[in-house]
Amino acid sequence: MWVYEETLPNGEKLTDVINQTNENVKYLPGIKLGKNVVADPDLENAVRDANMLVFVTPHQFMEGICKRIAGKIRADAEAISLVKGMEVKMEGPCMISTLISEELGINCSVLMGANIANEIAVEKFSEATVGYRQNREAAERWVQLFYTHYFIVTAVQDVEGVELCGTLKNVVAIAAGFVDGLEMGNNTKAAIMRLGLREMKAFSKLLFPSVKDSTFFESCGVADLITTCLGGRNRKVAEAYAKNGGKRSFDELEAEMLQGQKLQGVSTAREVYEVLSHRGWLELFPLFSTVHEISSGLLPPSAIVEYSEKLPRSF
Ligand code: 13P
């Protein structure tokens, strides 16, 4: 396991502590990782002989990581991305699985789902979805690798659909957090989740017409949307943002509330906004657009409900 090296307040290196205690004391305290998990601060060394590569980092860092390991991995390696986000390039949006495939020249599946990490770590029952492009055998190997009695994994042939569900629900979770911060109640929050799910589906299908409706009913779709809008970090920080009337920035709140962990929803909202404005789709996606306009300070948090009140009911 490659670990971005950090020095802890007591002067010890994070990887040394993980290897001595089998515990990631900074990011997953109180959970034993198992003695077979070895933390390695050297990225190239960690990936050198691997034939199955699992990518789980904040999406902001993925391009740099791929560039560092390109040409330094086994040619027969298979990849899977658990990363929820996208890169927006000059030529258009690029999903993280595509970035990995293109930069490293290997096949890449994705795993997404209603998977709040702390709950999986204590072995509470949950489900997840593997999305694959063509290689069914590779997808089955990933299912076998991740599957346990408390972690039920299903494979679907819709890599873009699965990945976009995981990515876009973070934007809806920001909206749900605003609603919580404004104390609007459960009906409003459910309405925001419904409208958000519709935008997730419409956006995914406009970008990739091959995306299947059924994917939105898998764990990666509606289930991940629900858990993230109820218990995720995006929701939590967005709630604090709205409670403060937008006067404290997301960066400041993230640093204070997440102790080094990174939010995905705010940067994804910006990336989605870039795609929408570039393609002239802003008016088709009022929820996604409003989330970015609020989180970047252009609109006050209360705009999330003002926008919903104005929506045509047939939307
Ligand atoms: P947060 O990043 O908002 O905690 O969402 C967690 C998640 O993706 C659950 O599947």
CSV table of C-alpha atoms and ligand atoms in Angstrom, one decimal:
chain,number,residue,atom,x,y,z
A,1,MET,CA,0.0,0.0,0.0
A,2,TRP,CA,1.5,3.3,-1.1
A,3,VAL,CA,1.0,5.9,1.6
A,4,TYR,CA,1.7,9.6,1.0
A,5,GLU,CA,4.3,10.2,3.7
A,6,GLU,CA,3.5,12.6,6.5
A,7,THR,CA,5.2,13.5,9.8
A,8,LEU,CA,2.8,13.1,12.7
A,9,PRO,CA,2.7,15.8,15.5
A,10,ASN,CA,4.9,13.5,17.6
A,11,GLY,CA,7.6,13.5,14.9
A,12,GLU,CA,7.1,9.9,13.8
A,13,LYS,CA,6.6,9.0,10.1
A,14,LEU,CA,3.0,7.9,9.2
A,15,THR,CA,4.3,4.8,7.3
A,16,ASP,CA,6.5,3.7,10.3
A,17,VAL,CA,3.5,3.9,12.6
A,18,ILE,CA,1.3,2.0,10.2
A,19,ASN,CA,3.9,-0.8,9.9
A,20,GLN,CA,4.5,-1.0,13.7
A,21,THR,CA,0.9,-0.9,14.7
A,22,ASN,CA,-1.1,-2.1,11.6
A,23,GLU,CA,-3.2,1.0,12.0
A,24,ASN,CA,-3.5,4.2,10.0
A,25,VAL,CA,-3.6,6.4,13.1
A,26,LYS,CA,-4.3,9.5,11.1
A,27,TYR,CA,-6.9,8.6,8.6
A,28,LEU,CA,-8.6,5.4,10.0
A,29,PRO,CA,-7.8,5.4,13.8
A,30,GLY,CA,-8.9,2.4,15.9
A,31,ILE,CA,-9.0,-0.1,12.9
A,32,LYS,CA,-6.4,-2.9,12.5
A,33,LEU,CA,-5.5,-3.2,8.8
A,34,GLY,CA,-4.0,-6.7,9.0
A,35,LYS,CA,-0.4,-7.7,9.1
A,36,ASN,CA,-0.2,-8.3,5.4
A,37,VAL,CA,-0.7,-4.6,4.6
A,38,VAL,CA,2.7,-2.9,4.4
A,39,ALA,CA,2.8,0.9,4.1
A,40,ASP,CA,5.4,2.0,1.6
A,41,PRO,CA,6.2,5.7,1.1
A,42,ASP,CA,7.9,5.0,-2.2
A,43,LEU,CA,5.3,5.0,-5.0
A,44,GLU,CA,7.3,3.3,-7.7
A,45,ASN,CA,8.4,0.6,-5.3
A,46,ALA,CA,4.8,-0.1,-4.2
A,47,VAL,CA,3.5,-0.6,-7.7
A,48,ARG,CA,6.6,-2.3,-9.3
A,49,ASP,CA,5.6,-6.0,-9.2
A,50,ALA,CA,1.8,-5.6,-8.8
A,51,ASN,CA,-0.5,-7.4,-11.2
A,52,MET,CA,-3.7,-5.8,-9.6
A,53,LEU,CA,-3.6,-2.1,-8.9
A,54,VAL,CA,-6.2,-0.5,-6.8
A,55,PHE,CA,-6.4,3.3,-7.0
A,56,VAL,CA,-8.0,5.1,-4.0
A,57,THR,CA,-6.8,8.7,-3.7
A,58,PRO,CA,-8.6,12.0,-3.9
A,59,HIS,CA,-9.2,12.6,-7.6
A,60,GLN,CA,-7.2,15.9,-7.5
A,61,PHE,CA,-4.0,13.9,-7.3
A,62,MET,CA,-4.6,11.2,-9.9
A,63,GLU,CA,-3.0,12.8,-13.0
A,64,GLY,CA,0.3,13.4,-11.2
A,65,ILE,CA,0.3,9.9,-9.7
A,66,CYS,CA,-0.3,8.3,-13.1
A,67,LYS,CA,2.5,10.3,-14.7
A,68,ARG,CA,4.9,9.2,-12.0
A,69,ILE,CA,4.2,5.5,-12.5
A,70,ALA,CA,3.8,5.4,-16.3
A,71,GLY,CA,6.2,2.9,-17.8
A,72,LYS,CA,7.1,1.5,-14.3
A,73,ILE,CA,4.4,-1.1,-13.8
A,74,ARG,CA,3.9,-4.6,-15.2
A,75,ALA,CA,2.5,-4.7,-18.8
A,76,ASP,CA,-0.1,-7.3,-17.7
A,77,ALA,CA,-1.3,-5.3,-14.7
A,78,GLU,CA,-5.1,-4.7,-14.3
A,79,ALA,CA,-6.3,-1.6,-12.6
A,80,ILE,CA,-9.5,-0.7,-10.7
A,81,SER,CA,-10.4,2.9,-9.6
A,82,LEU,CA,-12.3,3.7,-6.4
A,83,VAL,CA,-11.7,7.4,-7.1
A,84,LYS,CA,-14.8,9.5,-7.4
A,85,GLY,CA,-14.2,12.5,-9.7
A,86,MET,CA,-13.2,13.6,-13.1
A,87,GLU,CA,-10.6,15.7,-14.9
A,88,VAL,CA,-11.7,18.4,-17.2
A,89,LYS,CA,-9.3,18.8,-20.1
A,90,MET,CA,-9.3,21.1,-23.1
A,91,GLU,CA,-10.8,18.3,-25.2
A,92,GLY,CA,-13.6,17.6,-22.6
A,93,PRO,CA,-14.2,15.7,-19.5
A,94,CYS,CA,-12.1,12.7,-18.8
A,95,MET,CA,-13.2,10.0,-16.3
A,96,ILE,CA,-10.5,8.8,-13.9
A,97,SER,CA,-10.6,5.2,-15.2
A,98,THR,CA,-10.0,6.6,-18.7
A,99,LEU,CA,-7.1,8.7,-17.4
A,100,ILE,CA,-5.6,5.6,-15.8
A,101,SER,CA,-6.1,3.5,-18.9
A,102,GLU,CA,-4.6,6.1,-21.2
A,103,GLU,CA,-1.7,7.2,-19.0
A,104,LEU,CA,-0.7,3.6,-18.1
A,105,GLY,CA,-1.8,1.7,-21.1
A,106,ILE,CA,-3.8,-0.9,-19.1
A,107,ASN,CA,-7.4,-2.0,-18.6
A,108,CYS,CA,-9.2,-0.2,-15.8
A,109,SER,CA,-12.5,-1.1,-14.1
A,110,VAL,CA,-14.2,0.9,-11.3
A,111,LEU,CA,-15.7,0.1,-7.9
A,112,MET,CA,-18.3,2.5,-6.5
A,113,GLY,CA,-21.1,2.1,-4.0
A,114,ALA,CA,-22.8,3.1,-0.8
A,115,ASN,CA,-19.5,2.8,1.1
A,116,ILE,CA,-18.8,5.2,3.9
A,117,ALA,CA,-15.3,4.0,4.8
A,118,ASN,CA,-15.6,4.0,8.6
A,119,GLU,CA,-18.6,1.7,8.4
A,120,ILE,CA,-16.9,-0.8,6.1
A,121,ALA,CA,-13.9,-0.8,8.4
A,122,VAL,CA,-16.0,-2.1,11.3
A,123,GLU,CA,-17.5,-4.7,9.0
A,124,LYS,CA,-21.1,-3.4,8.8
A,125,PHE,CA,-23.0,-4.9,5.9
A,126,SER,CA,-22.8,-3.0,2.6
A,127,GLU,CA,-23.0,-3.4,-1.2
A,128,ALA,CA,-20.8,-2.1,-4.0
A,129,THR,CA,-20.8,-2.1,-7.8
A,130,VAL,CA,-17.9,-3.0,-10.1
A,131,GLY,CA,-18.2,-1.3,-13.5
A,132,TYR,CA,-16.3,-2.8,-16.4
A,133,ARG,CA,-16.0,-2.0,-20.1
A,134,GLN,CA,-15.5,-5.3,-21.9
A,135,ASN,CA,-13.3,-7.6,-19.9
A,136,ARG,CA,-15.8,-9.7,-17.9
A,137,GLU,CA,-13.1,-12.1,-16.5
A,138,ALA,CA,-11.1,-9.1,-15.1
A,139,ALA,CA,-14.3,-7.8,-13.5
A,140,GLU,CA,-15.0,-11.2,-11.9
A,141,ARG,CA,-11.5,-11.3,-10.5
A,142,TRP,CA,-12.2,-7.9,-8.9
A,143,VAL,CA,-15.5,-9.1,-7.5
A,144,GLN,CA,-13.7,-12.1,-6.0
A,145,LEU,CA,-11.0,-10.0,-4.5
A,146,PHE,CA,-13.4,-7.5,-2.8
A,147,TYR,CA,-16.3,-9.8,-1.9
A,148,THR,CA,-16.8,-10.8,1.8
A,149,HIS,CA,-19.9,-11.8,3.8
A,150,TYR,CA,-20.3,-8.1,4.8
A,151,PHE,CA,-19.3,-6.5,1.5
A,152,ILE,CA,-21.5,-7.7,-1.4
A,153,VAL,CA,-20.1,-6.8,-4.9
A,154,THR,CA,-22.0,-7.0,-8.2
A,155,ALA,CA,-20.4,-6.4,-11.6
A,156,VAL,CA,-22.2,-4.4,-14.4
A,157,GLN,CA,-21.0,-3.7,-17.9
A,158,ASP,CA,-21.2,0.1,-17.7
A,159,VAL,CA,-18.0,1.6,-16.6
A,160,GLU,CA,-19.0,5.2,-17.3
A,161,GLY,CA,-22.4,4.9,-15.7
A,162,VAL,CA,-21.0,3.4,-12.5
A,163,GLU,CA,-18.1,6.0,-12.3
A,164,LEU,CA,-20.4,9.0,-13.1
A,165,CYS,CA,-22.8,7.9,-10.3
A,166,GLY,CA,-20.0,7.9,-7.8
A,167,THR,CA,-18.7,11.2,-9.1
A,168,LEU,CA,-21.9,13.2,-9.4
A,169,LYS,CA,-23.6,12.2,-6.2
A,170,ASN,CA,-20.9,14.2,-4.3
A,171,VAL,CA,-22.4,17.3,-6.0
A,172,VAL,CA,-25.9,16.4,-4.8
A,173,ALA,CA,-24.5,15.7,-1.3
A,174,ILE,CA,-23.2,19.3,-1.2
A,175,ALA,CA,-26.7,20.5,-2.0
A,176,ALA,CA,-28.2,18.2,0.7
A,177,GLY,CA,-25.7,19.7,3.2
A,178,PHE,CA,-26.8,23.2,2.4
A,179,VAL,CA,-30.4,22.1,3.0
A,180,ASP,CA,-29.4,20.6,6.4
A,181,GLY,CA,-27.5,23.8,7.3
A,182,LEU,CA,-30.5,25.9,6.5
A,183,GLU,CA,-32.7,23.5,8.6
A,184,MET,CA,-35.1,22.9,5.8
A,185,GLY,CA,-36.1,19.4,6.9
A,186,ASN,CA,-36.4,16.0,5.4
A,187,ASN,CA,-39.0,16.7,2.7
A,188,THR,CA,-36.8,19.4,1.1
A,189,LYS,CA,-33.7,17.1,1.4
A,190,ALA,CA,-35.6,14.2,-0.3
A,191,ALA,CA,-36.7,16.6,-3.0
A,192,ILE,CA,-33.1,17.7,-3.6
A,193,MET,CA,-32.0,14.1,-3.7
A,194,ARG,CA,-34.6,13.3,-6.3
A,195,LEU,CA,-33.8,16.3,-8.5
A,196,GLY,CA,-30.1,15.5,-8.1
A,197,LEU,CA,-30.6,11.9,-9.2
A,198,ARG,CA,-32.4,13.1,-12.3
A,199,GLU,CA,-29.6,15.4,-13.2
A,200,MET,CA,-27.0,12.7,-12.5
A,201,LYS,CA,-28.9,10.4,-15.0
A,202,ALA,CA,-29.4,13.2,-17.6
A,203,PHE,CA,-25.8,14.4,-17.4
A,204,SER,CA,-24.3,10.8,-17.6
A,205,LYS,CA,-26.5,10.0,-20.7
A,206,LEU,CA,-25.6,13.2,-22.5
A,207,LEU,CA,-21.9,12.5,-22.0
A,208,PHE,CA,-22.1,8.8,-22.7
A,209,PRO,CA,-25.3,7.6,-24.5
A,210,SER,CA,-24.3,4.0,-23.6
A,211,VAL,CA,-25.0,4.6,-19.9
A,212,LYS,CA,-27.7,2.2,-18.7
A,213,ASP,CA,-30.8,3.3,-16.7
A,214,SER,CA,-30.4,0.1,-14.5
A,215,THR,CA,-27.1,1.3,-13.2
A,216,PHE,CA,-28.8,4.1,-11.2
A,217,PHE,CA,-30.6,1.3,-9.2
A,218,GLU,CA,-27.3,-0.4,-8.3
A,219,SER,CA,-25.4,0.3,-5.1
A,220,CYS,CA,-23.3,2.9,-7.0
A,221,GLY,CA,-26.5,4.9,-7.9
A,222,VAL,CA,-29.4,5.6,-5.6
A,223,ALA,CA,-27.8,3.8,-2.6
A,224,ASP,CA,-24.5,5.8,-2.7
A,225,LEU,CA,-26.5,9.0,-3.2
A,226,ILE,CA,-28.6,8.3,-0.1
A,227,THR,CA,-25.7,7.3,2.2
A,228,THR,CA,-23.6,10.3,1.1
A,229,CYS,CA,-26.5,12.7,1.5
A,230,LEU,CA,-27.1,11.3,5.0
A,231,GLY,CA,-23.7,10.6,6.4
A,232,GLY,CA,-20.9,11.7,4.1
A,233,ARG,CA,-18.2,14.3,4.5
A,234,ASN,CA,-19.4,16.4,1.6
A,235,ARG,CA,-22.8,16.8,3.4
A,236,LYS,CA,-21.1,17.6,6.7
A,237,VAL,CA,-18.9,20.4,5.4
A,238,ALA,CA,-21.6,21.9,3.2
A,239,GLU,CA,-23.9,22.0,6.3
A,240,ALA,CA,-21.3,24.0,8.1
A,241,TYR,CA,-20.8,26.3,5.1
A,242,ALA,CA,-24.5,27.1,5.0
A,243,LYS,CA,-24.7,27.5,8.8
A,244,ASN,CA,-22.0,30.1,8.5
A,245,GLY,CA,-23.9,31.9,5.7
A,246,GLY,CA,-21.1,31.2,3.3
A,247,LYS,CA,-18.8,33.4,5.2
A,248,ARG,CA,-16.1,30.7,5.8
A,249,SER,CA,-14.7,29.1,2.7
A,250,PHE,CA,-14.9,25.4,1.9
A,251,ASP,CA,-11.1,25.2,2.0
A,252,GLU,CA,-11.0,26.6,5.6
A,253,LEU,CA,-13.9,24.3,6.8
A,254,GLU,CA,-12.3,21.3,5.1
A,255,ALA,CA,-9.0,21.8,6.8
A,256,GLU,CA,-10.7,22.3,10.2
A,257,MET,CA,-13.2,19.5,10.0
A,258,LEU,CA,-11.5,16.8,8.0
A,259,GLN,CA,-7.9,16.8,9.3
A,260,GLY,CA,-6.2,16.2,6.0
A,261,GLN,CA,-8.9,14.3,4.2
A,262,LYS,CA,-10.1,15.9,0.9
A,263,LEU,CA,-13.6,16.8,-0.2
A,264,GLN,CA,-14.5,15.7,-3.7
A,265,GLY,CA,-17.9,17.5,-4.2
A,266,VAL,CA,-16.8,21.1,-4.4
A,267,SER,CA,-14.2,20.5,-7.1
A,268,THR,CA,-16.5,18.1,-8.9
A,269,ALA,CA,-19.2,20.8,-9.0
A,270,ARG,CA,-16.7,23.2,-10.5
A,271,GLU,CA,-15.6,20.6,-13.1
A,272,VAL,CA,-19.2,19.8,-14.0
A,273,TYR,CA,-19.9,23.5,-14.3
A,274,GLU,CA,-17.0,23.9,-16.7
A,275,VAL,CA,-18.5,21.1,-18.9
A,276,LEU,CA,-22.0,22.6,-18.7
A,277,SER,CA,-21.0,26.1,-19.6
A,278,HIS,CA,-18.6,24.9,-22.4
A,279,ARG,CA,-21.5,22.8,-23.9
A,280,GLY,CA,-24.3,25.4,-23.3
A,281,TRP,CA,-26.1,23.0,-20.9
A,282,LEU,CA,-26.2,25.2,-17.8
A,283,GLU,CA,-30.0,25.7,-18.0
A,284,LEU,CA,-30.6,22.0,-18.3
A,285,PHE,CA,-28.9,21.4,-14.9
A,286,PRO,CA,-30.1,24.0,-12.4
A,287,LEU,CA,-29.2,22.0,-9.3
A,288,PHE,CA,-25.6,21.2,-10.4
A,289,SER,CA,-25.1,24.8,-11.6
A,290,THR,CA,-26.5,26.3,-8.4
A,291,VAL,CA,-24.3,24.1,-6.2
A,292,HIS,CA,-21.2,25.5,-7.9
A,293,GLU,CA,-22.5,29.1,-7.8
A,294,ILE,CA,-23.0,28.7,-4.0
A,295,SER,CA,-19.8,26.9,-3.2
A,296,SER,CA,-17.7,29.4,-5.2
A,297,GLY,CA,-19.4,32.3,-3.3
A,298,LEU,CA,-21.4,33.7,-6.2
A,299,LEU,CA,-24.8,33.0,-4.5
A,300,PRO,CA,-25.7,32.6,-0.9
A,301,PRO,CA,-26.5,29.1,0.5
A,302,SER,CA,-30.3,30.0,0.6
A,303,ALA,CA,-30.2,30.0,-3.2
A,304,ILE,CA,-30.4,26.2,-3.1
A,305,VAL,CA,-34.0,26.4,-2.0
A,306,GLU,CA,-34.9,29.5,-4.0
A,307,TYR,CA,-33.8,27.7,-7.1
A,308,SER,CA,-35.9,24.6,-6.2
A,309,GLU,CA,-39.0,26.7,-5.6
A,310,LYS,CA,-38.7,28.2,-9.1
A,311,LEU,CA,-38.2,24.8,-10.9
A,312,PRO,CA,-40.9,23.7,-13.3
A,313,ARG,CA,-42.7,20.9,-11.5
A,314,SER,CA,-42.4,18.6,-14.5
A,315,PHE,CA,-38.6,18.8,-14.3
B,1,13P,P1,-18.0,11.5,1.3
B,1,13P,O1,-16.8,11.8,0.6
B,1,13P,O2,-19.0,12.7,1.2
B,1,13P,O3,-17.8,11.1,2.7
B,1,13P,O4,-18.8,10.3,0.6
B,1,13P,C1,-18.4,9.0,0.9
B,1,13P,C2,-18.8,8.1,-0.2
B,1,13P,O5,-18.4,8.3,-1.3
B,1,13P,C3,-19.7,7.0,0.2
B,1,13P,O6,-19.8,6.1,-0.8
